[in-house]
Amino acid sequence: MAEIRIRSSVGEYPVLIGRDLYENELPDLIGRIRPTSVAVVSHASIMGLHGKRLIEAIYPICGGENGVFQYLFAEGEENKNLSTVEDGYEVFLASGINREGLVVAFGGGVVGDLAGFLAATYMRGTRLLQVPTTLMAMVDSSVGGKVGVDLKGAKNAVGTFYQPQAVLSDVGVLGTLPERELRGGMVEIAKYGLLYDEIMLQKIGKWHDGLPENAEELDGVIAACVAHKADVVTVDERDLTGKRAMLNYGHTFGHALETATAYIHLRHGEAVGIGMLMAARLSELCGLAGEGLHEYHRCVLMPILKDVVFPRDLDAGRIVNAMQSDKKKGHVMRFVLLQEPQEPRLVESPGEALIMRAVADIMRDMKGD
Ligand code: GLY
């Protein structure tokens, strides 16, 4: 098992990565937190696949079924909204959980964000344990305390920073993850490779048929991503200095793609993957990077994105409009671009014409026109 410590303004917490962690680590972890009751926030499908293992580990520590309740909500980014949060508050209230309780976020990025927001706001803060079940959540979203929900026209527009007591990533659960979700996680790993880690890119370049069988290799890459994130969160927890903003590589375009397609047609990872292609093209067009950066990104990302069906009716104007409402900083749009691989730069206002051209170039490529 790997253990990475995250230092934050409210203390230090561990991210545990390995196998059989629900059986071997969860009881001790919850035993140390000593909650009066536990709210498991998840989806019915995840509970069906892995809930028994989780619940069996929690029951003995929390006084059996009276001490544990579930709030299950419908899957999909389109449900990561305030209405789902309000339903959650009602369930929490009816269960009697209070500030001495513990919220367990058991699922992927959507569950982690929404459950984290519930934990941060219910009774002004209930403790939180992140138990991610997707590759994307394990390598990125469960770590670092960003929690929140979407508004109709703007992803993650409502939220806060709320650090968990711990993150427990049992890599064994990825065995049941659908291929599309795995590839979304691989995009997020590629992001860490393109930003910081050439060796990681060499490793995932060999994962043509999906994740490696070798547990050590897979767990090692997940731990390496978390270690990169730990370095960033330690120096810029609240996303103020530009260091943490680098982790948004591909996200300005990606969020706009998700918003413009109403969170339905493209998964988060797919949108971020396409977003990184757009960012690489924009890096070339604005003269920051030499020609070849986009082609390099194609080599890294297209094997992962090969099955993505790009919505044919989407046009570049709609994406740029969505971007303007999603990522405003005053009237300036900020982009993470690369001078070359592992050399990220934050660029303000590269110019709408160039942005439009980068979007249009990649869309043509994705549509095969
Ligand atoms: N996923 C980007 C961040 O946590 O800042």
mmCIF file of N, CA, C and O in Angstrom, residues 83-159:
data_model
loop_
_atom_site.group_PDB
_atom_site.id
_atom_site.type_symbol
_atom_site.label_atom_id
_atom_site.label_comp_id
_atom_site.label_asym_id
_atom_site.label_seq_id
_atom_site.Cartn_x
_atom_site.Cartn_y
_atom_site.Cartn_z
ATOM 1 N N SER A 83 -30.371 20.947 -6.592
ATOM 2 C CA SER A 83 -31.585 20.209 -6.264
ATOM 3 C C SER A 83 -31.220 18.854 -5.629
ATOM 4 O O SER A 83 -31.841 18.425 -4.638
ATOM 5 N N THR A 84 -30.175 18.208 -6.152
ATOM 6 C CA THR A 84 -29.716 16.935 -5.554
ATOM 7 C C THR A 84 -29.142 17.189 -4.158
ATOM 8 O O THR A 84 -29.320 16.379 -3.242
ATOM 9 N N VAL A 85 -28.474 18.327 -3.993
ATOM 10 C CA VAL A 85 -27.930 18.669 -2.671
ATOM 11 C C VAL A 85 -29.083 18.861 -1.678
ATOM 12 O O VAL A 85 -29.035 18.355 -0.545
ATOM 13 N N GLU A 86 -30.126 19.551 -2.114
ATOM 14 C CA GLU A 86 -31.255 19.810 -1.212
ATOM 15 C C GLU A 86 -31.914 18.500 -0.778
ATOM 16 O O GLU A 86 -32.233 18.313 0.408
ATOM 17 N N ASP A 87 -32.078 17.575 -1.746
ATOM 18 C CA ASP A 87 -32.622 16.252 -1.374
ATOM 19 C C ASP A 87 -31.720 15.594 -0.322
ATOM 20 O O ASP A 87 -32.194 14.947 0.608
ATOM 21 N N GLY A 88 -30.420 15.757 -0.511
ATOM 22 C CA GLY A 88 -29.459 15.174 0.438
ATOM 23 C C GLY A 88 -29.618 15.760 1.836
ATOM 24 O O GLY A 88 -29.624 15.031 2.834
ATOM 25 N N TYR A 89 -29.779 17.094 1.921
ATOM 26 C CA TYR A 89 -29.977 17.724 3.235
ATOM 27 C C TYR A 89 -31.199 17.107 3.942
ATOM 28 O O TYR A 89 -31.174 16.863 5.144
ATOM 29 N N GLU A 90 -32.276 16.883 3.155
ATOM 30 C CA GLU A 90 -33.506 16.322 3.751
ATOM 31 C C GLU A 90 -33.230 14.942 4.339
ATOM 32 O O GLU A 90 -33.669 14.611 5.443
ATOM 33 N N VAL A 91 -32.488 14.123 3.568
ATOM 34 C CA VAL A 91 -32.179 12.765 4.043
ATOM 35 C C VAL A 91 -31.289 12.847 5.288
ATOM 36 O O VAL A 91 -31.495 12.119 6.269
ATOM 37 N N PHE A 92 -30.327 13.751 5.265
ATOM 38 C CA PHE A 92 -29.427 13.908 6.421
ATOM 39 C C PHE A 92 -30.236 14.306 7.663
ATOM 40 O O PHE A 92 -30.051 13.765 8.750
ATOM 41 N N LEU A 93 -31.143 15.278 7.446
ATOM 42 C CA LEU A 93 -31.951 15.772 8.568
ATOM 43 C C LEU A 93 -32.807 14.649 9.147
ATOM 44 O O LEU A 93 -32.870 14.460 10.367
ATOM 45 N N ALA A 94 -33.440 13.881 8.263
ATOM 46 C CA ALA A 94 -34.317 12.794 8.719
ATOM 47 C C ALA A 94 -33.520 11.721 9.462
ATOM 48 O O ALA A 94 -34.034 11.081 10.385
ATOM 49 N N SER A 95 -32.254 11.556 9.089
ATOM 50 C CA SER A 95 -31.449 10.494 9.724
ATOM 51 C C SER A 95 -30.923 10.926 11.092
ATOM 52 O O SER A 95 -30.470 10.105 11.876
ATOM 53 N N GLY A 96 -30.929 12.227 11.330
ATOM 54 C CA GLY A 96 -30.421 12.712 12.613
ATOM 55 C C GLY A 96 -28.914 12.889 12.663
ATOM 56 O O GLY A 96 -28.356 13.125 13.735
ATOM 57 N N ILE A 97 -28.227 12.802 11.531
ATOM 58 C CA ILE A 97 -26.766 12.987 11.561
ATOM 59 C C ILE A 97 -26.452 14.426 11.990
ATOM 60 O O ILE A 97 -27.190 15.356 11.647
ATOM 61 N N ASN A 98 -25.398 14.583 12.760
ATOM 62 C CA ASN A 98 -25.029 15.927 13.207
ATOM 63 C C ASN A 98 -23.548 16.182 12.928
ATOM 64 O O ASN A 98 -22.919 15.425 12.201
ATOM 65 N N ARG A 99 -23.010 17.233 13.543
ATOM 66 C CA ARG A 99 -21.620 17.611 13.222
ATOM 67 C C ARG A 99 -20.597 16.594 13.707
ATOM 68 O O ARG A 99 -19.446 16.648 13.317
ATOM 69 N N GLU A 100 -21.024 15.694 14.571
ATOM 70 C CA GLU A 100 -20.100 14.641 15.036
ATOM 71 C C GLU A 100 -20.134 13.431 14.116
ATOM 72 O O GLU A 100 -19.499 12.419 14.382
ATOM 73 N N GLY A 101 -20.933 13.522 13.043
ATOM 74 C CA GLY A 101 -21.052 12.397 12.111
ATOM 75 C C GLY A 101 -19.941 12.400 11.077
ATOM 76 O O GLY A 101 -18.981 13.180 11.150
ATOM 77 N N LEU A 102 -20.089 11.514 10.105
ATOM 78 C CA LEU A 102 -19.086 11.382 9.042
ATOM 79 C C LEU A 102 -19.809 11.119 7.726
ATOM 80 O O LEU A 102 -20.677 10.240 7.653
ATOM 81 N N VAL A 103 -19.460 11.885 6.707
ATOM 82 C CA VAL A 103 -19.993 11.636 5.366
ATOM 83 C C VAL A 103 -18.940 10.850 4.579
ATOM 84 O O VAL A 103 -17.779 11.265 4.512
ATOM 85 N N VAL A 104 -19.355 9.711 4.022
ATOM 86 C CA VAL A 104 -18.443 8.923 3.193
ATOM 87 C C VAL A 104 -18.852 9.114 1.739
ATOM 88 O O VAL A 104 -19.960 8.742 1.341
ATOM 89 N N ALA A 105 -17.976 9.742 0.955
ATOM 90 C CA ALA A 105 -18.237 9.936 -0.480
ATOM 91 C C ALA A 105 -17.731 8.693 -1.196
ATOM 92 O O ALA A 105 -16.526 8.488 -1.316
ATOM 93 N N PHE A 106 -18.668 7.863 -1.664
ATOM 94 C CA PHE A 106 -18.297 6.549 -2.205
ATOM 95 C C PHE A 106 -18.685 6.508 -3.686
ATOM 96 O O PHE A 106 -19.828 6.208 -4.027
ATOM 97 N N GLY A 107 -17.735 6.881 -4.546
ATOM 98 C CA GLY A 107 -18.052 6.896 -5.976
ATOM 99 C C GLY A 107 -17.002 7.642 -6.769
ATOM 100 O O GLY A 107 -15.853 7.798 -6.341
ATOM 101 N N GLY A 108 -17.419 8.143 -7.924
ATOM 102 C CA GLY A 108 -16.498 8.855 -8.814
ATOM 103 C C GLY A 108 -16.477 10.344 -8.516
ATOM 104 O O GLY A 108 -16.854 10.790 -7.421
ATOM 105 N N GLY A 109 -16.083 11.114 -9.512
ATOM 106 C CA GLY A 109 -15.905 12.552 -9.321
ATOM 107 C C GLY A 109 -17.188 13.268 -8.951
ATOM 108 O O GLY A 109 -17.172 14.175 -8.106
ATOM 109 N N VAL A 110 -18.296 12.880 -9.552
ATOM 110 C CA VAL A 110 -19.570 13.554 -9.269
ATOM 111 C C VAL A 110 -19.959 13.319 -7.806
ATOM 112 O O VAL A 110 -20.336 14.246 -7.077
ATOM 113 N N VAL A 111 -19.832 12.069 -7.364
ATOM 114 C CA VAL A 111 -20.178 11.749 -5.964
ATOM 115 C C VAL A 111 -19.244 12.505 -5.018
ATOM 116 O O VAL A 111 -19.685 13.109 -4.025
ATOM 117 N N GLY A 112 -17.952 12.507 -5.319
ATOM 118 C CA GLY A 112 -16.983 13.176 -4.437
ATOM 119 C C GLY A 112 -17.278 14.654 -4.309
ATOM 120 O O GLY A 112 -17.254 15.218 -3.211
ATOM 121 N N ASP A 113 -17.577 15.299 -5.441
ATOM 122 C CA ASP A 113 -17.858 16.744 -5.422
ATOM 123 C C ASP A 113 -19.141 17.045 -4.641
ATOM 124 O O ASP A 113 -19.192 17.963 -3.824
ATOM 125 N N LEU A 114 -20.190 16.255 -4.940
ATOM 126 C CA LEU A 114 -21.496 16.552 -4.335
ATOM 127 C C LEU A 114 -21.521 16.159 -2.858
ATOM 128 O O LEU A 114 -21.985 16.917 -1.999
ATOM 129 N N ALA A 115 -21.006 14.987 -2.536
ATOM 130 C CA ALA A 115 -20.984 14.549 -1.129
ATOM 131 C C ALA A 115 -20.091 15.486 -0.323
ATOM 132 O O ALA A 115 -20.392 15.819 0.834
ATOM 133 N N GLY A 116 -18.988 15.919 -0.928
ATOM 134 C CA GLY A 116 -18.083 16.847 -0.242
ATOM 135 C C GLY A 116 -18.775 18.169 0.040
ATOM 136 O O GLY A 116 -18.614 18.752 1.117
ATOM 137 N N PHE A 117 -19.578 18.634 -0.904
ATOM 138 C CA PHE A 117 -20.308 19.892 -0.708
ATOM 139 C C PHE A 117 -21.353 19.736 0.398
ATOM 140 O O PHE A 117 -21.532 20.621 1.241
ATOM 141 N N LEU A 118 -22.032 18.577 0.389
ATOM 142 C CA LEU A 118 -22.995 18.297 1.473
ATOM 143 C C LEU A 118 -22.281 18.335 2.817
ATOM 144 O O LEU A 118 -22.738 18.974 3.771
ATOM 145 N N ALA A 119 -21.133 17.644 2.885
ATOM 146 C CA ALA A 119 -20.393 17.574 4.154
ATOM 147 C C ALA A 119 -19.929 18.962 4.591
ATOM 148 O O ALA A 119 -19.974 19.305 5.772
ATOM 149 N N ALA A 120 -19.501 19.764 3.626
ATOM 150 C CA ALA A 120 -18.958 21.087 3.959
ATOM 151 C C ALA A 120 -20.027 22.035 4.480
ATOM 152 O O ALA A 120 -19.743 22.910 5.299
ATOM 153 N N THR A 121 -21.255 21.851 4.018
ATOM 154 C CA THR A 121 -22.290 22.852 4.300
ATOM 155 C C THR A 121 -23.332 22.390 5.313
ATOM 156 O O THR A 121 -23.937 23.225 5.990
ATOM 157 N N TYR A 122 -23.568 21.082 5.408
ATOM 158 C CA TYR A 122 -24.606 20.618 6.334
ATOM 159 C C TYR A 122 -24.184 20.937 7.771
ATOM 160 O O TYR A 122 -23.090 20.545 8.198
ATOM 161 N N MET A 123 -24.978 21.643 8.472
ATOM 162 C CA MET A 123 -24.684 22.083 9.849
ATOM 163 C C MET A 123 -23.314 22.762 9.944
ATOM 164 O O MET A 123 -22.566 22.567 10.888
ATOM 165 N N ARG A 124 -22.979 23.484 8.901
ATOM 166 C CA ARG A 124 -21.696 24.208 8.798
ATOM 167 C C ARG A 124 -20.485 23.301 8.878
ATOM 168 O O ARG A 124 -19.401 23.697 9.281
ATOM 169 N N GLY A 125 -20.684 22.055 8.480
ATOM 170 C CA GLY A 125 -19.506 21.200 8.352
ATOM 171 C C GLY A 125 -19.570 19.916 9.153
ATOM 172 O O GLY A 125 -19.654 19.939 10.372
ATOM 173 N N THR A 126 -19.583 18.800 8.410
ATOM 174 C CA THR A 126 -19.549 17.464 9.001
ATOM 175 C C THR A 126 -18.303 16.802 8.421
ATOM 176 O O THR A 126 -17.947 17.087 7.289
ATOM 177 N N ARG A 127 -17.668 15.915 9.144
ATOM 178 C CA ARG A 127 -16.415 15.354 8.622
ATOM 179 C C ARG A 127 -16.647 14.508 7.368
ATOM 180 O O ARG A 127 -17.751 13.986 7.154
ATOM 181 N N LEU A 128 -15.593 14.401 6.574
ATOM 182 C CA LEU A 128 -15.716 13.805 5.232
ATOM 183 C C LEU A 128 -14.606 12.785 5.014
ATOM 184 O O LEU A 128 -13.438 13.024 5.340
ATOM 185 N N LEU A 129 -15.000 11.637 4.440
ATOM 186 C CA LEU A 129 -14.017 10.640 4.015
ATOM 187 C C LEU A 129 -14.239 10.407 2.521
ATOM 188 O O LEU A 129 -15.365 10.127 2.109
ATOM 189 N N GLN A 130 -13.201 10.563 1.731
ATOM 190 C CA GLN A 130 -13.340 10.313 0.294
ATOM 191 C C GLN A 130 -12.938 8.867 0.012
ATOM 192 O O GLN A 130 -11.821 8.448 0.325
ATOM 193 N N VAL A 131 -13.868 8.108 -0.585
ATOM 194 C CA VAL A 131 -13.572 6.729 -0.985
ATOM 195 C C VAL A 131 -13.860 6.619 -2.483
ATOM 196 O O VAL A 131 -14.941 6.189 -2.900
ATOM 197 N N PRO A 132 -12.901 7.050 -3.318
ATOM 198 C CA PRO A 132 -13.160 7.091 -4.760
ATOM 199 C C PRO A 132 -13.213 5.693 -5.374
ATOM 200 O O PRO A 132 -12.480 4.801 -4.942
ATOM 201 N N THR A 133 -14.093 5.535 -6.363
ATOM 202 C CA THR A 133 -14.229 4.223 -7.022
ATOM 203 C C THR A 133 -13.943 4.300 -8.518
ATOM 204 O O THR A 133 -14.173 3.327 -9.232
ATOM 205 N N THR A 134 -13.532 5.467 -9.016
ATOM 206 C CA THR A 134 -13.152 5.555 -10.430
ATOM 207 C C THR A 134 -11.691 5.986 -10.514
ATOM 208 O O THR A 134 -11.150 6.603 -9.583
ATOM 209 N N LEU A 135 -11.090 5.688 -11.654
ATOM 210 C CA LEU A 135 -9.680 6.045 -11.840
ATOM 211 C C LEU A 135 -9.502 7.559 -11.783
ATOM 212 O O LEU A 135 -8.569 8.069 -11.162
ATOM 213 N N MET A 136 -10.425 8.295 -12.418
ATOM 214 C CA MET A 136 -10.313 9.751 -12.442
ATOM 215 C C MET A 136 -10.365 10.328 -11.018
ATOM 216 O O MET A 136 -9.578 11.188 -10.658
ATOM 217 N N ALA A 137 -11.282 9.801 -10.228
ATOM 218 C CA ALA A 137 -11.393 10.311 -8.854
ATOM 219 C C ALA A 137 -10.162 9.926 -8.036
ATOM 220 O O ALA A 137 -9.716 10.698 -7.192
ATOM 221 N N MET A 138 -9.610 8.736 -8.282
ATOM 222 C CA MET A 138 -8.427 8.311 -7.508
ATOM 223 C C MET A 138 -7.204 9.172 -7.834
ATOM 224 O O MET A 138 -6.428 9.504 -6.948
ATOM 225 N N VAL A 139 -7.025 9.501 -9.124
ATOM 226 C CA VAL A 139 -5.798 10.226 -9.489
ATOM 227 C C VAL A 139 -5.936 11.732 -9.286
ATOM 228 O O VAL A 139 -4.940 12.439 -9.274
ATOM 229 N N ASP A 140 -7.155 12.231 -9.158
ATOM 230 C CA ASP A 140 -7.277 13.686 -9.109
ATOM 231 C C ASP A 140 -8.368 14.209 -8.165
ATOM 232 O O ASP A 140 -8.079 14.819 -7.145
ATOM 233 N N SER A 141 -9.650 13.969 -8.514
ATOM 234 C CA SER A 141 -10.692 14.806 -7.898
ATOM 235 C C SER A 141 -10.915 14.544 -6.406
ATOM 236 O O SER A 141 -11.396 15.431 -5.697
ATOM 237 N N SER A 142 -10.562 13.342 -5.915
ATOM 238 C CA SER A 142 -10.819 13.071 -4.489
ATOM 239 C C SER A 142 -9.786 13.747 -3.586
ATOM 240 O O SER A 142 -9.964 13.811 -2.372
ATOM 241 N N VAL A 143 -8.708 14.234 -4.188
ATOM 242 C CA VAL A 143 -7.588 14.784 -3.408
ATOM 243 C C VAL A 143 -7.574 16.308 -3.531
ATOM 244 O O VAL A 143 -7.720 16.849 -4.633
ATOM 245 N N GLY A 144 -7.410 17.001 -2.426
ATOM 246 C CA GLY A 144 -7.184 18.452 -2.512
ATOM 247 C C GLY A 144 -8.347 19.306 -2.104
ATOM 248 O O GLY A 144 -8.220 20.525 -2.026
ATOM 249 N N GLY A 145 -9.529 18.693 -1.840
ATOM 250 C CA GLY A 145 -10.589 19.426 -1.164
ATOM 251 C C GLY A 145 -11.503 20.289 -2.008
ATOM 252 O O GLY A 145 -12.314 21.025 -1.462
ATOM 253 N N LYS A 146 -11.406 20.226 -3.340
ATOM 254 C CA LYS A 146 -12.379 21.009 -4.119
ATOM 255 C C LYS A 146 -13.702 20.260 -4.142
ATOM 256 O O LYS A 146 -13.754 19.094 -4.556
ATOM 257 N N VAL A 147 -14.768 20.903 -3.676
ATOM 258 C CA VAL A 147 -16.093 20.274 -3.682
ATOM 259 C C VAL A 147 -17.099 21.284 -4.238
ATOM 260 O O VAL A 147 -16.877 22.493 -4.140
ATOM 261 N N GLY A 148 -18.185 20.801 -4.796
ATOM 262 C CA GLY A 148 -19.172 21.740 -5.315
ATOM 263 C C GLY A 148 -20.104 21.110 -6.325
ATOM 264 O O GLY A 148 -20.074 19.898 -6.562
ATOM 265 N N VAL A 149 -20.949 21.963 -6.897
ATOM 266 C CA VAL A 149 -21.935 21.511 -7.875
ATOM 267 C C VAL A 149 -21.959 22.480 -9.062
ATOM 268 O O VAL A 149 -21.368 23.557 -9.016
ATOM 269 N N ASP A 150 -22.668 22.063 -10.110
ATOM 270 C CA ASP A 150 -22.775 22.876 -11.322
ATOM 271 C C ASP A 150 -24.029 23.753 -11.279
ATOM 272 O O ASP A 150 -25.031 23.385 -10.657
ATOM 273 N N LEU A 151 -23.977 24.893 -11.950
ATOM 274 C CA LEU A 151 -25.199 25.627 -12.295
ATOM 275 C C LEU A 151 -25.483 25.297 -13.758
ATOM 276 O O LEU A 151 -24.604 24.763 -14.449
ATOM 277 N N LYS A 152 -26.666 25.649 -14.235
ATOM 278 C CA LYS A 152 -27.037 25.231 -15.597
ATOM 279 C C LYS A 152 -25.998 25.606 -16.635
ATOM 280 O O LYS A 152 -25.576 24.790 -17.415
ATOM 281 N N GLY A 153 -25.567 26.861 -16.621
ATOM 282 C CA GLY A 153 -24.620 27.249 -17.675
ATOM 283 C C GLY A 153 -23.171 27.230 -17.239
ATOM 284 O O GLY A 153 -22.310 27.690 -17.976
ATOM 285 N N ALA A 154 -22.861 26.719 -16.064
ATOM 286 C CA ALA A 154 -21.485 26.862 -15.579
ATOM 287 C C ALA A 154 -21.095 25.732 -14.635
ATOM 288 O O ALA A 154 -21.660 25.594 -13.550
ATOM 289 N N LYS A 155 -20.118 24.965 -15.072
ATOM 290 C CA LYS A 155 -19.677 23.811 -14.285
ATOM 291 C C LYS A 155 -18.928 24.267 -13.018
ATOM 292 O O LYS A 155 -18.160 25.224 -13.066
ATOM 293 N N ASN A 156 -19.180 23.576 -11.932
ATOM 294 C CA ASN A 156 -18.507 23.827 -10.645
ATOM 295 C C ASN A 156 -18.616 25.292 -10.196
ATOM 296 O O ASN A 156 -17.712 25.815 -9.549
ATOM 297 N N ALA A 157 -19.737 25.937 -10.547
ATOM 298 C CA ALA A 157 -19.855 27.368 -10.246
ATOM 299 C C ALA A 157 -20.144 27.626 -8.769
ATOM 300 O O ALA A 157 -19.928 28.732 -8.281
ATOM 301 N N VAL A 158 -20.639 26.619 -8.043
ATOM 302 C CA VAL A 158 -20.918 26.781 -6.617
ATOM 303 C C VAL A 158 -20.090 25.756 -5.855
ATOM 304 O O VAL A 158 -20.162 24.568 -6.151
ATOM 305 N N GLY A 159 -19.301 26.203 -4.913
ATOM 306 C CA GLY A 159 -18.504 25.215 -4.186
ATOM 307 C C GLY A 159 -17.569 25.853 -3.187
ATOM 308 O O GLY A 159 -17.620 27.060 -2.946
#
